[in-house]
Structures are given as structure tokens and as C-alpha cells.
GROMACS .gro file of C-alpha atoms in nm:
model
  290
    1MET     CA    1   1.848   3.414   3.740
    2LEU     CA    2   1.715   3.549   3.364
    3PRO     CA    3   1.868   3.805   3.181
    4TRP     CA    4   1.714   4.137   3.274
    5LYS     CA    5   1.610   4.194   2.901
    6ARG     CA    6   1.406   3.867   2.951
    7VAL     CA    7   1.246   3.978   3.242
    8LEU     CA    8   1.181   4.378   3.159
    9ARG     CA    9   0.966   4.255   2.817
   10PRO     CA   10   0.741   4.041   2.993
   11LEU     CA   11   0.703   4.317   3.234
   12ALA     CA   12   0.628   4.557   3.011
   13ALA     CA   13   0.359   4.353   2.885
   14LEU     CA   14   0.194   4.286   3.173
   15LEU     CA   15   0.159   4.636   3.268
   16LEU     CA   16   0.070   4.674   2.923
   17THR     CA   17  -0.259   4.402   2.956
   18ALA     CA   18  -0.328   4.578   3.313
   19ALA     CA   19  -0.386   4.900   3.135
   20ALA     CA   20  -0.572   4.691   2.861
   21VAL     CA   21  -0.883   4.702   3.053
   22THR     CA   22  -0.909   5.007   2.985
   23ALA     CA   23  -0.992   4.954   2.657
   24PRO     CA   24  -1.359   4.865   2.494
   25ALA     CA   25  -1.436   4.529   2.408
   26THR     CA   26  -1.324   4.457   2.027
   27THR     CA   27  -1.594   4.301   1.871
   28ALA     CA   28  -1.758   4.540   1.704
   29GLN     CA   29  -1.411   4.759   1.642
   30ALA     CA   30  -1.360   4.647   1.253
   31THR     CA   31  -1.736   4.734   1.152
   32ALA     CA   32  -1.740   5.077   1.367
   33ARG     CA   33  -1.458   5.192   1.235
   34THR     CA   34  -1.541   5.122   0.857
   35ALA     CA   35  -1.920   5.264   0.931
   36GLY     CA   36  -1.758   5.547   1.112
   37ALA     CA   37  -1.895   5.801   1.376
   38PRO     CA   38  -2.141   5.941   1.199
   39SER     CA   39  -2.378   5.636   1.125
   40SER     CA   40  -2.443   5.624   1.459
   41GLY     CA   41  -2.547   6.024   1.533
   42TRP     CA   42  -2.278   6.172   1.618
   43ASN     CA   43  -1.963   6.361   1.459
   44ASP     CA   44  -2.194   6.539   1.224
   45TYR     CA   45  -2.016   6.871   1.127
   46SER     CA   46  -2.347   7.005   1.043
   47CYS     CA   47  -2.472   7.004   1.433
   48LYS     CA   48  -2.532   7.325   1.511
   49PRO     CA   49  -2.623   7.378   1.884
   50SER     CA   50  -2.957   7.465   2.047
   51ALA     CA   51  -3.006   7.738   2.240
   52ALA     CA   52  -3.054   7.474   2.515
   53HIS     CA   53  -2.734   7.292   2.478
   54PRO     CA   54  -2.567   7.591   2.360
   55ARG     CA   55  -2.158   7.440   2.328
   56PRO     CA   56  -2.084   7.077   2.152
   57VAL     CA   57  -1.940   6.819   2.342
   58VAL     CA   58  -1.605   6.667   2.273
   59LEU     CA   59  -1.553   6.286   2.399
   60VAL     CA   60  -1.188   6.177   2.471
   61HIS     CA   61  -1.124   5.842   2.444
   62GLY     CA   62  -0.953   5.643   2.747
   63THR     CA   63  -0.585   5.458   2.699
   64LEU     CA   64  -0.634   5.161   2.397
   65GLY     CA   65  -0.962   5.353   2.346
   66ASN     CA   66  -1.071   5.467   2.014
   67SER     CA   67  -1.309   5.722   1.904
   68VAL     CA   68  -1.578   5.468   1.849
   69ASP     CA   69  -1.599   5.224   2.049
   70ASN     CA   70  -1.504   5.407   2.384
   71TRP     CA   71  -1.892   5.628   2.330
   72LEU     CA   72  -2.126   5.360   2.185
   73GLY     CA   73  -2.279   5.435   2.499
   74LEU     CA   74  -2.318   5.773   2.589
   75ALA     CA   75  -2.275   5.900   2.262
   76PRO     CA   76  -2.612   5.845   2.149
   77TYR     CA   77  -2.728   5.925   2.522
   78LEU     CA   78  -2.654   6.259   2.467
   79LYS     CA   79  -2.696   6.292   2.116
   80VAL     CA   80  -3.081   6.203   2.202
   81ARG     CA   81  -3.054   6.451   2.432
   82GLY     CA   82  -3.012   6.708   2.191
   83TYR     CA   83  -2.629   6.751   2.208
   84CYS     CA   84  -2.397   6.817   1.876
   85VAL     CA   85  -2.146   6.564   2.008
   86PHE     CA   86  -1.770   6.493   1.858
   87SER     CA   87  -1.490   6.247   1.980
   88LEU     CA   88  -1.144   6.226   1.827
   89ASP     CA   89  -0.831   5.935   1.803
   90TYR     CA   90  -0.532   6.018   1.961
   91GLY     CA   91  -0.195   5.936   2.095
   92GLN     CA   92  -0.177   5.671   1.773
   93LEU     CA   93   0.147   5.448   1.746
   94GLU     CA   94   0.232   5.373   1.427
   95GLY     CA   95   0.160   5.034   1.327
   96VAL     CA   96  -0.148   5.006   1.619
   97PRO     CA   97  -0.480   5.023   1.471
   98PHE     CA   98  -0.749   5.056   1.693
   99PHE     CA   99  -0.588   5.070   1.993
  100HIS     CA  100  -0.484   5.466   2.040
  101GLY     CA  101  -0.432   5.682   2.374
  102LEU     CA  102  -0.077   5.544   2.354
  103GLY     CA  103   0.160   5.824   2.278
  104PRO     CA  104   0.287   6.083   2.483
  105VAL     CA  105  -0.011   6.285   2.647
  106GLU     CA  106   0.170   6.616   2.581
  107LYS     CA  107   0.099   6.528   2.196
  108SER     CA  108  -0.219   6.396   2.299
  109ALA     CA  109  -0.288   6.749   2.416
  110GLY     CA  110  -0.245   6.927   2.072
  111GLN     CA  111  -0.377   6.690   1.912
  112LEU     CA  112  -0.741   6.729   2.109
  113LYS     CA  113  -0.667   7.137   2.090
  114ASP     CA  114  -0.686   7.121   1.681
  115PHE     CA  115  -0.965   6.893   1.738
  116VAL     CA  116  -1.165   7.130   1.963
  117ASP     CA  117  -1.072   7.416   1.686
  118LYS     CA  118  -1.206   7.187   1.459
  119VAL     CA  119  -1.516   7.143   1.601
  120LEU     CA  120  -1.589   7.523   1.743
  121ALA     CA  121  -1.480   7.621   1.329
  122ALA     CA  122  -1.798   7.382   1.197
  123THR     CA  123  -2.043   7.478   1.476
  124GLY     CA  124  -2.005   7.841   1.564
  125ALA     CA  125  -1.962   7.808   1.877
  126ALA     CA  126  -1.730   7.984   2.135
  127GLU     CA  127  -1.670   7.660   2.388
  128THR     CA  128  -1.722   7.340   2.406
  129ASP     CA  129  -1.748   7.131   2.696
  130VAL     CA  130  -1.532   6.791   2.733
  131VAL     CA  131  -1.575   6.466   2.865
  132GLY     CA  132  -1.311   6.207   2.900
  133HIS     CA  133  -1.253   5.860   2.998
  134SER     CA  134  -0.969   5.770   3.208
  135GLN     CA  135  -0.696   5.910   3.060
  136GLY     CA  136  -0.916   6.147   2.841
  137GLY     CA  137  -1.042   6.297   3.146
  138MET     CA  138  -0.708   6.386   3.281
  139MET     CA  139  -0.498   6.435   2.965
  140PRO     CA  140  -0.735   6.747   2.868
  141ARG     CA  141  -0.607   6.931   3.170
  142TYR     CA  142  -0.287   6.970   2.979
  143TYR     CA  143  -0.465   7.121   2.718
  144LEU     CA  144  -0.676   7.380   2.960
  145ARG     CA  145  -0.363   7.450   3.135
  146PHE     CA  146  -0.086   7.496   2.940
  147LEU     CA  147  -0.235   7.527   2.540
  148GLY     CA  148  -0.455   7.795   2.561
  149GLY     CA  149  -0.794   7.549   2.604
  150ALA     CA  150  -0.906   7.714   2.930
  151ALA     CA  151  -1.057   7.996   2.654
  152LYS     CA  152  -1.241   7.776   2.484
  153VAL     CA  153  -1.372   7.523   2.713
  154ASN     CA  154  -1.686   7.523   2.969
  155ALA     CA  155  -1.653   7.230   3.141
  156LEU     CA  156  -1.413   6.897   3.157
  157ILE     CA  157  -1.607   6.559   3.260
  158GLY     CA  158  -1.373   6.312   3.395
  159ILE     CA  159  -1.537   5.959   3.412
  160ALA     CA  160  -1.269   5.765   3.636
  161PRO     CA  161  -0.951   5.990   3.510
  162SER     CA  162  -0.610   5.947   3.563
  163ASN     CA  163  -0.583   6.253   3.738
  164HIS     CA  164  -0.278   6.206   3.998
  165GLY     CA  165  -0.187   5.844   3.807
  166THR     CA  166  -0.195   5.541   3.933
  167THR     CA  167  -0.037   5.231   4.110
  168LEU     CA  168  -0.222   4.962   3.948
  169ASN     CA  169  -0.306   4.838   4.261
  170GLY     CA  170   0.080   4.833   4.395
  171PHE     CA  171   0.159   4.740   4.029
  172THR     CA  172   0.407   4.996   3.933
  173ASN     CA  173   0.590   4.986   4.319
  174LEU     CA  174   0.781   4.693   4.132
  175LEU     CA  175   0.895   4.929   3.875
  176PRO     CA  176   1.210   4.990   4.067
  177TYR     CA  177   1.309   4.690   4.161
  178PHE     CA  178   1.335   4.578   3.722
  179PRO     CA  179   1.644   4.837   3.638
  180GLY     CA  180   1.567   4.970   3.309
  181ALA     CA  181   1.155   4.911   3.315
  182GLY     CA  182   1.032   5.211   3.343
  183ASP     CA  183   1.246   5.359   3.032
  184LEU     CA  184   1.109   5.024   2.830
  185LEU     CA  185   0.792   5.195   2.923
  186ALA     CA  186   0.831   5.503   2.816
  187LYS     CA  187   1.000   5.368   2.498
  188THR     CA  188   0.730   5.195   2.377
  189THR     CA  189   0.431   5.294   2.514
  190PRO     CA  190   0.494   5.694   2.627
  191ALA     CA  191   0.094   5.733   2.786
  192LEU     CA  192   0.148   5.466   3.041
  193ALA     CA  193   0.422   5.556   3.134
  194ASP     CA  194   0.338   5.920   3.164
  195GLN     CA  195   0.008   5.778   3.383
  196VAL     CA  196   0.251   5.600   3.650
  197ALA     CA  197   0.187   5.789   3.993
  198GLY     CA  198   0.464   6.024   4.044
  199SER     CA  199   0.605   6.033   3.673
  200ASP     CA  200   0.759   6.378   3.584
  201PHE     CA  201   0.443   6.443   3.349
  202LEU     CA  202   0.213   6.453   3.617
  203ASP     CA  203   0.449   6.618   3.855
  204ARG     CA  204   0.413   6.920   3.597
  205LEU     CA  205   0.094   6.882   3.543
  206ASN     CA  206  -0.064   6.897   3.880
  207ALA     CA  207   0.231   7.184   3.993
  208GLY     CA  208   0.053   7.469   4.156
  209GLY     CA  209  -0.319   7.287   4.160
  210ASP     CA  210  -0.482   7.092   3.985
  211THR     CA  211  -0.741   7.351   3.826
  212VAL     CA  212  -0.710   7.661   3.596
  213PRO     CA  213  -0.993   7.962   3.662
  214GLY     CA  214  -1.257   7.992   3.438
  215VAL     CA  215  -1.357   7.624   3.401
  216ARG     CA  216  -1.577   7.384   3.586
  217TYR     CA  217  -1.474   7.047   3.678
  218THR     CA  218  -1.648   6.724   3.751
  219VAL     CA  219  -1.481   6.421   3.831
  220ILE     CA  220  -1.700   6.090   3.817
  221ALA     CA  221  -1.515   5.778   4.040
  222THR     CA  222  -1.677   5.436   4.123
  223LYS     CA  223  -1.473   5.254   4.429
  224TYR     CA  224  -1.451   4.946   4.241
  225ASP     CA  225  -1.204   5.088   4.000
  226GLN     CA  226  -0.970   4.855   3.926
  227VAL     CA  227  -0.714   5.039   3.696
  228VAL     CA  228  -0.673   5.382   3.822
  229THR     CA  229  -0.565   5.324   4.215
  230PRO     CA  230  -0.616   5.446   4.449
  231TRP     CA  231  -0.970   5.567   4.294
  232ARG     CA  232  -0.992   5.873   4.553
  233SER     CA  233  -0.640   5.985   4.345
  234GLN     CA  234  -0.885   6.050   4.076
  235TYR     CA  235  -1.027   6.323   4.282
  236LEU     CA  236  -0.943   6.690   4.212
  237SER     CA  237  -0.892   7.021   4.401
  238GLY     CA  238  -0.960   7.349   4.401
  239PRO     CA  239  -1.246   7.600   4.313
  240ASP     CA  240  -1.547   7.474   4.057
  241VAL     CA  241  -1.465   7.163   4.163
  242ARG     CA  242  -1.719   6.854   4.224
  243ASN     CA  243  -1.628   6.497   4.260
  244VAL     CA  244  -1.875   6.256   4.271
  245LEU     CA  245  -1.857   5.891   4.388
  246LEU     CA  246  -2.127   5.672   4.198
  247GLN     CA  247  -2.188   5.390   4.502
  248ASP     CA  248  -2.271   5.718   4.680
  249LEU     CA  249  -2.567   5.814   4.465
  250CYS     CA  250  -2.636   5.449   4.447
  251PRO     CA  251  -2.478   5.179   4.630
  252ALA     CA  252  -2.647   4.919   4.446
  253ASP     CA  253  -2.377   5.022   4.131
  254LEU     CA  254  -2.103   4.738   4.055
  255SER     CA  255  -1.960   4.915   3.767
  256GLU     CA  256  -1.590   4.944   3.780
  257HIS     CA  257  -1.310   5.121   3.517
  258VAL     CA  258  -1.397   5.008   3.171
  259ALA     CA  259  -1.823   4.966   3.248
  260VAL     CA  260  -1.851   5.334   3.400
  261GLY     CA  261  -1.709   5.446   3.079
  262LEU     CA  262  -1.927   5.239   2.863
  263PHE     CA  263  -2.230   5.136   2.927
  264ASP     CA  264  -2.257   5.296   3.319
  265ARG     CA  265  -2.628   5.494   3.258
  266ILE     CA  266  -2.591   5.613   3.604
  267ALA     CA  267  -2.277   5.739   3.543
  268PHE     CA  268  -2.403   5.876   3.202
  269HIS     CA  269  -2.677   6.055   3.402
  270GLU     CA  270  -2.430   6.222   3.628
  271VAL     CA  271  -2.269   6.339   3.321
  272ALA     CA  272  -2.542   6.524   3.174
  273ASN     CA  273  -2.611   6.671   3.502
  274ALA     CA  274  -2.281   6.824   3.461
  275LEU     CA  275  -2.344   6.966   3.097
  276ASP     CA  276  -2.655   7.116   3.220
  277PRO     CA  277  -2.643   7.175   3.605
  278ALA     CA  278  -2.936   7.430   3.573
  279ARG     CA  279  -3.194   7.135   3.449
  280ALA     CA  280  -2.965   6.888   3.664
  281ARG     CA  281  -3.210   6.599   3.819
  282PRO     CA  282  -3.120   6.402   4.128
  283THR     CA  283  -2.912   6.079   3.999
  284THR     CA  284  -3.038   5.770   4.205
  285CYS     CA  285  -3.029   5.367   4.122
  286ALA     CA  286  -3.380   5.458   3.879
  287SER     CA  287  -3.132   5.649   3.640
  288ALA     CA  288  -3.032   5.328   3.523
  289PHE     CA  289  -3.342   5.323   3.326
  290ASP     CA  290  -3.382   5.733   3.232
   0.00000   0.00000   0.00000
């Protein structure tokens, strides 16, 4: 039998590989990072919200994502519709470029807090709307509940969010059979450990209810999600919550966890509806061409 240390490292690597499907394709990373998001039309701190769209939108990437690649589809989609759009990098690990969202979720929420304050100061808005993919849809809930974010956020829209963690299709259930595996995961990639269903972090986050007063919540899920599983665990319970399954809107939508955040325009249409419910239009398969 292999020594435990030789087993633990491949196990942690396998978990990391499984979670890596939440990251965008890397083909454009170097050039996008060099050019920066402003060249793509967002993170423009001179942007002033309009009367039609009075709140800036803050985009929060997922695990192993970053502020550019995760939003090459949605940011321009919202920008052309008149929104001031901003995105941040968070959860960086020393020596790991491009692939962020790996640090402790609690610490990442503090980074989001600072970024929202920066956006509000630049735009003059009183509140923002937050849209997040995967961990980026769950992590802001810590900011809302524990860091004063509820006073500065009108709506939180989660695209395939890890609100109650993930079992990775049951793979995380194997962790107890490998002594020390959980500790190794928490030490090397804290955000992955925080997102395992039943983690101490998630127990604290969800204790006392999923929501806080004064914030509207939308969850956009796909039944083909292979990362945040079971997919129904993404849903929230509480006042001012709308849980949406894409396949109820368009049965032909086959998007899985990555696609739903990167380029699914049916999901994007539903994000736009959640940002501006007064002008919402029905989301159908035809919304892919909107």
C-alpha cells in the first residue's frame, strides 16, 4: 500500500482538477491581462450610472477564474445595455497567477467589500448590484451577512452558485477515507475546502437562514451542472428569492457549469431581467439571439 502522503497529494490534485472546470479557457489570459478590462469596455471608473440603470454592476468571478476571462461574455452584454460594469480579482494565492478565487472565502469577502466601496465612491451611487459565477455567487453572501454589505447591495445574482457547497458528484464523500486529506486541501487551496458541502465555513454562512433583509436574490442554475452538485443545492430559501432553472426557460439549453457563466446568452438574458425586473421580458430559447 502506498504511504498516506503519497495518496493525499494526488487526491488533493484530483479535487483541484475537478474544480478547475470552473475556470475559463486560458487562451486569451495573457493578452487580456496585459490589455486589461478597460479595453473591453468595463472597469471604466469614469462611468456614471444612468437614470435607467442607476446602480453599477460588480461581477465576481468563480474559483480559478479572474476578473477578465470570466466575463468576456457577460460584461460586454451588460455594457452595451447601458450598465456601468466592474469586476475584481480576489482570493489570490502567492505564486499563482491568473487563477484566483483560491484563498479563504472569508478573506475574499473582505476584498469584495473594499472593491464595492471603491466602485461606489467612483460612481457616486448609493448601492450596487452584484453578479457572481460559482464561488462568486456564494462568497458575496458572507459580505452581505457579516461585513455590512446589505446596506450597499440592492441585488445578488448567482450563476451556478455554490450556496450550500458541493459534493463534486459524490467525490468529496471520499475525503474521510483519506486521513489528513481535508487538512491538506484546506492548507493548499482554502476556498476549495470552504466549498465542500458541510464545511465549517458553510455551516456559519447558512446558520439562521440563507438571506438577509433588504437584498433581492436570484439564483440561475442548470441541471447539467457537474461542479456544484447536486444542482438544487444552489437554490436559496427566504424572502425576496427567485430560483431559476434554465431548462424551465429553454429545454434545449445544454449549458453546464462553465458555459452558463461564460457564454450562455439565455442565462445572460435572465441576469438582465434580475438587474431590472421592472423591464423584464420573458426568457426563452430565442433569448440566445437577443
